[in-house]
Tab-separated table of C-alpha atoms in Angstrom:
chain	number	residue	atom	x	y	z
W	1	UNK	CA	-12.788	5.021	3.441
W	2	UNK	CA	-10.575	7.003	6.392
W	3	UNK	CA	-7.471	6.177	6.336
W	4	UNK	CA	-7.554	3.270	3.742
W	5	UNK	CA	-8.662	0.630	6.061
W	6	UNK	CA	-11.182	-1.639	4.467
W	7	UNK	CA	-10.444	-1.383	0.873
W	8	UNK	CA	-9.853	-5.013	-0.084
W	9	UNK	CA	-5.833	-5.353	-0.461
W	10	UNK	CA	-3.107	-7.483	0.460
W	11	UNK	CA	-1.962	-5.270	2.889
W	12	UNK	CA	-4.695	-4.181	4.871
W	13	UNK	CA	-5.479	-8.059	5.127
W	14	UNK	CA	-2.360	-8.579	6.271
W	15	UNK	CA	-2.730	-5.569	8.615
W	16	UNK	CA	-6.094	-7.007	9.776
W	17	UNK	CA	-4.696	-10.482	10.528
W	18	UNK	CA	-1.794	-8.623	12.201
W	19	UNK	CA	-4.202	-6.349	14.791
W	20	UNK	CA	-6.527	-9.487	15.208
W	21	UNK	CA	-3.565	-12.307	15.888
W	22	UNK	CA	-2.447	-9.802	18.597
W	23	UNK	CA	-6.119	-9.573	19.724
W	24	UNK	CA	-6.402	-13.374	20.184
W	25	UNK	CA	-3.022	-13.427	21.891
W	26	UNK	CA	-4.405	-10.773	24.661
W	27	UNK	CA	-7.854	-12.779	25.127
W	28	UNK	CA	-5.805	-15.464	26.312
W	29	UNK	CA	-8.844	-17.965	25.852
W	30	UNK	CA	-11.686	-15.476	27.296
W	31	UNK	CA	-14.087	-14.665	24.303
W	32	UNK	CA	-16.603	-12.383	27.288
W	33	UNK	CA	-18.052	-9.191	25.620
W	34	UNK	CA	-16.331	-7.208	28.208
W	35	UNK	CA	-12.992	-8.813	28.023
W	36	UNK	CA	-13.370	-8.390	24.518
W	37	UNK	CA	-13.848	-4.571	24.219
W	38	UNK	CA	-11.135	-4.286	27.280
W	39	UNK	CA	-8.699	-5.750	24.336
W	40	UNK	CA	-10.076	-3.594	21.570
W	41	UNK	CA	-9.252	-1.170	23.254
W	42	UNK	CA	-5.482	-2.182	24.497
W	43	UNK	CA	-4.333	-4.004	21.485
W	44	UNK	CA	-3.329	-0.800	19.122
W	45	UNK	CA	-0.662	-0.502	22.087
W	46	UNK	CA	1.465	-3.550	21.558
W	47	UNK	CA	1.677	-2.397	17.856
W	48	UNK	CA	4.951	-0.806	16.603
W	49	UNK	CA	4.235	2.890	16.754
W	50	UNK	CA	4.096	3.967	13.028
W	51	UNK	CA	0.928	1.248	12.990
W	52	UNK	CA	-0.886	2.723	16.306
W	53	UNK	CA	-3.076	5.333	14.050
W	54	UNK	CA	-4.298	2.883	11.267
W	55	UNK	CA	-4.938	0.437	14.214
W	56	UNK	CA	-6.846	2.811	15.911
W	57	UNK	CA	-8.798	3.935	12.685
W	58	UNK	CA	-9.850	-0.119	12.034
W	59	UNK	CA	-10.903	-0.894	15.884
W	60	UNK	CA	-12.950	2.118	15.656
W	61	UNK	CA	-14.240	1.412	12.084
W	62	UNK	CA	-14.878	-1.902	12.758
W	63	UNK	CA	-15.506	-2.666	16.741
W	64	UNK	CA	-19.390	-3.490	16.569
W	65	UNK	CA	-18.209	-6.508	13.944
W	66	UNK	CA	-15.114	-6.980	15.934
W	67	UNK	CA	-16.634	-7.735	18.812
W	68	UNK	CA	-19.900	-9.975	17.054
W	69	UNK	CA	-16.947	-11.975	15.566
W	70	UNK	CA	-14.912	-12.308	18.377
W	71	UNK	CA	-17.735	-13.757	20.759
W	72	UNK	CA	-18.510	-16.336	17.812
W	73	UNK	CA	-14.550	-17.443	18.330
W	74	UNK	CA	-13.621	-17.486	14.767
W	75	UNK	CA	-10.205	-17.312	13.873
W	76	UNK	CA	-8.264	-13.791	12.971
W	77	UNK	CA	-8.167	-15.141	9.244
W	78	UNK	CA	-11.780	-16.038	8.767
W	79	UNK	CA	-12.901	-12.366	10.679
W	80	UNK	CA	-11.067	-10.692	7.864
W	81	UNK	CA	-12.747	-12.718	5.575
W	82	UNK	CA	-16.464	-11.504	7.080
W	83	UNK	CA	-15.270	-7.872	7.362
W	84	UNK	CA	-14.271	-7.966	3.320
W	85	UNK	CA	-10.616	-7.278	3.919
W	86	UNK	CA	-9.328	-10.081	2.824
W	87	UNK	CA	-10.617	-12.512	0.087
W	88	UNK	CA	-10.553	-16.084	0.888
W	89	UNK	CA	-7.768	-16.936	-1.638
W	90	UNK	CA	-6.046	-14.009	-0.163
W	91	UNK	CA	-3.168	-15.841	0.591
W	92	UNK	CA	-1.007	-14.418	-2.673
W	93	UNK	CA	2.154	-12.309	-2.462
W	94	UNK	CA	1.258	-9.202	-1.285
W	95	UNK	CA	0.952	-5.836	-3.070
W	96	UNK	CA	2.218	-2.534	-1.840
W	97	UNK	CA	1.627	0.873	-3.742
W	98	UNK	CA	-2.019	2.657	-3.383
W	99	UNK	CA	-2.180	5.995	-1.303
W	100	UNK	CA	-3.794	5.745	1.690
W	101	UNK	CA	-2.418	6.272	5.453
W	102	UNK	CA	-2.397	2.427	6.293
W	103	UNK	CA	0.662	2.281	2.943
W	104	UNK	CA	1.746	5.567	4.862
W	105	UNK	CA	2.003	4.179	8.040
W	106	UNK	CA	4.118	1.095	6.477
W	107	UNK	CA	6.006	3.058	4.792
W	108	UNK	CA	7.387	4.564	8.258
W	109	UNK	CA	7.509	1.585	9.773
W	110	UNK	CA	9.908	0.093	7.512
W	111	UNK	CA	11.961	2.907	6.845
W	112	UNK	CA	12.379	3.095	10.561
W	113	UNK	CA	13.571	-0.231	11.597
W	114	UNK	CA	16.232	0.790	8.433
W	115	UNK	CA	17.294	3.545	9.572
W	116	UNK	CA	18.227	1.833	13.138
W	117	UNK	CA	19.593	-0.738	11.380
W	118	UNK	CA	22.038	1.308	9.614
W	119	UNK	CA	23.065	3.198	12.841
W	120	UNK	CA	24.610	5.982	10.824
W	121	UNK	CA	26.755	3.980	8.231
W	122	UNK	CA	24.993	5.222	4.782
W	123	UNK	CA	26.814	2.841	2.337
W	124	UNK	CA	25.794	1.116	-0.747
W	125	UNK	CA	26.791	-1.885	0.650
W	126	UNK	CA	25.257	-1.428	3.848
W	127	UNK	CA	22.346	0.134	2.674
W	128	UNK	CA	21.598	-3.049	0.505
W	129	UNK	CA	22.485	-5.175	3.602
W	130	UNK	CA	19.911	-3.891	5.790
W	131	UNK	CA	17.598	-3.686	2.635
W	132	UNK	CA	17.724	-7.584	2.731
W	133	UNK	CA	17.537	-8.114	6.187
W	134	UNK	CA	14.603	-5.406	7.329
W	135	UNK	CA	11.684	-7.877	6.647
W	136	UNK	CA	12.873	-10.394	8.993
W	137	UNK	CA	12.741	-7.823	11.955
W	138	UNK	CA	8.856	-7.077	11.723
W	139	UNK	CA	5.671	-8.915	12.522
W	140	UNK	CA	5.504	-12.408	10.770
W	141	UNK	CA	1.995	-11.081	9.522
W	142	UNK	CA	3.734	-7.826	7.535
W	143	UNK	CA	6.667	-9.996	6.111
W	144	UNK	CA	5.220	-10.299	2.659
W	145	UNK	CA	4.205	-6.835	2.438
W	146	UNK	CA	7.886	-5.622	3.443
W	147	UNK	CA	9.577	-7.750	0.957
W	148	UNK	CA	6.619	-6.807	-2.016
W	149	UNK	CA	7.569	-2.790	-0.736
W	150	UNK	CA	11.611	-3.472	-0.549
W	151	UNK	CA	11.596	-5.102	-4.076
W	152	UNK	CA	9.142	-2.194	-5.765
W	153	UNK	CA	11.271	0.655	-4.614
W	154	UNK	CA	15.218	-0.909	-3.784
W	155	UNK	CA	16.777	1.669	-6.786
W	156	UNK	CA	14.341	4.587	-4.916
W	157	UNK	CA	15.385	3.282	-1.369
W	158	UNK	CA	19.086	3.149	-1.897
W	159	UNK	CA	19.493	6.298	-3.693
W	160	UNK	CA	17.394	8.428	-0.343
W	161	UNK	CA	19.178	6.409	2.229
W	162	UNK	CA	22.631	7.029	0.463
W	163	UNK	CA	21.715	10.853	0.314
W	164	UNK	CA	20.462	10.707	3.869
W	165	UNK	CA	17.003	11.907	2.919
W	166	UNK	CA	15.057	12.170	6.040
């Protein structure tokens, strides 16, 4: 499946009840067809950058569904559910690790909020500062995923950042 949208996993639920919170947030109450694909359509913009191409893969993938569910006014959670994203007991602590351009696009994501974060200063000590303290800075709905990703690869993560690997 393009761009590893849709294969059931912890983080593409996450990533679908991230895009689909945001979606709710722009309806603003008005659950009209037209309104509906006007968000679609808008919403991969208020994402962090590195997230804009996955986003743009699942609206696209997904936007018949989207907007089916969306009319119906469930919840974000429960259109994950219907779309096979997310399993209803998905609420576990997240996994990070399979290849796909959705892990890809995470990947940058994270790495770039550390790099601002360390503003130059490639410590150790600052390294494993910002290390702890990354996850806080990104959307409530990718929190789990970034600590799952910081804990599976700290040794990796320290030792690039402290050789200023691009």
């Amino acid at each position: 499946i393009t761009a590893g949208v849709g294969k059931v996993g912890n983080l593409e639920c996450n990533f679908c009840e991230l895009v689909l919170g945001e979606v709710e947030k722009l309806l603003a109450g008005n659950y009209s067809s037209s309104k509906i694909e006007e968000v679609l359509d808008q919403v991969c913009n208020v994402l962090p950058s590195a997230l804009k191409s996955a986003c743009t893969t699942f609206i696209n993938q997904y936007e018949p569904e989207l907007v089916q569910l969306l009319e119906s006014k469930y919840p974000a959670n429960v259109i994950c559910q219907k779309l096979g994203i997310c399993k209803s007991s998905e609420r576990t602590v997240p996994t990070v690790g399979k290849v796909g351009n959705l892990e890809c696009s995470f990947c940058d994501l994270v790495l770039g909020e550390i790099e601002k974060l360390l503003a130059g200063n490639y410590s150790t000590s600052k390294i494993e500062e910002v290390l702890d303290q990354v996850c806080n800075i990104l959307p409530s709905a990718l929190k789990g995923a970034c600590v799952t990703f910081i804990n599976q690869y700290e040794p990796e993560l320290v030792q690039l950042l402290e050789s200023k690997y691009p």
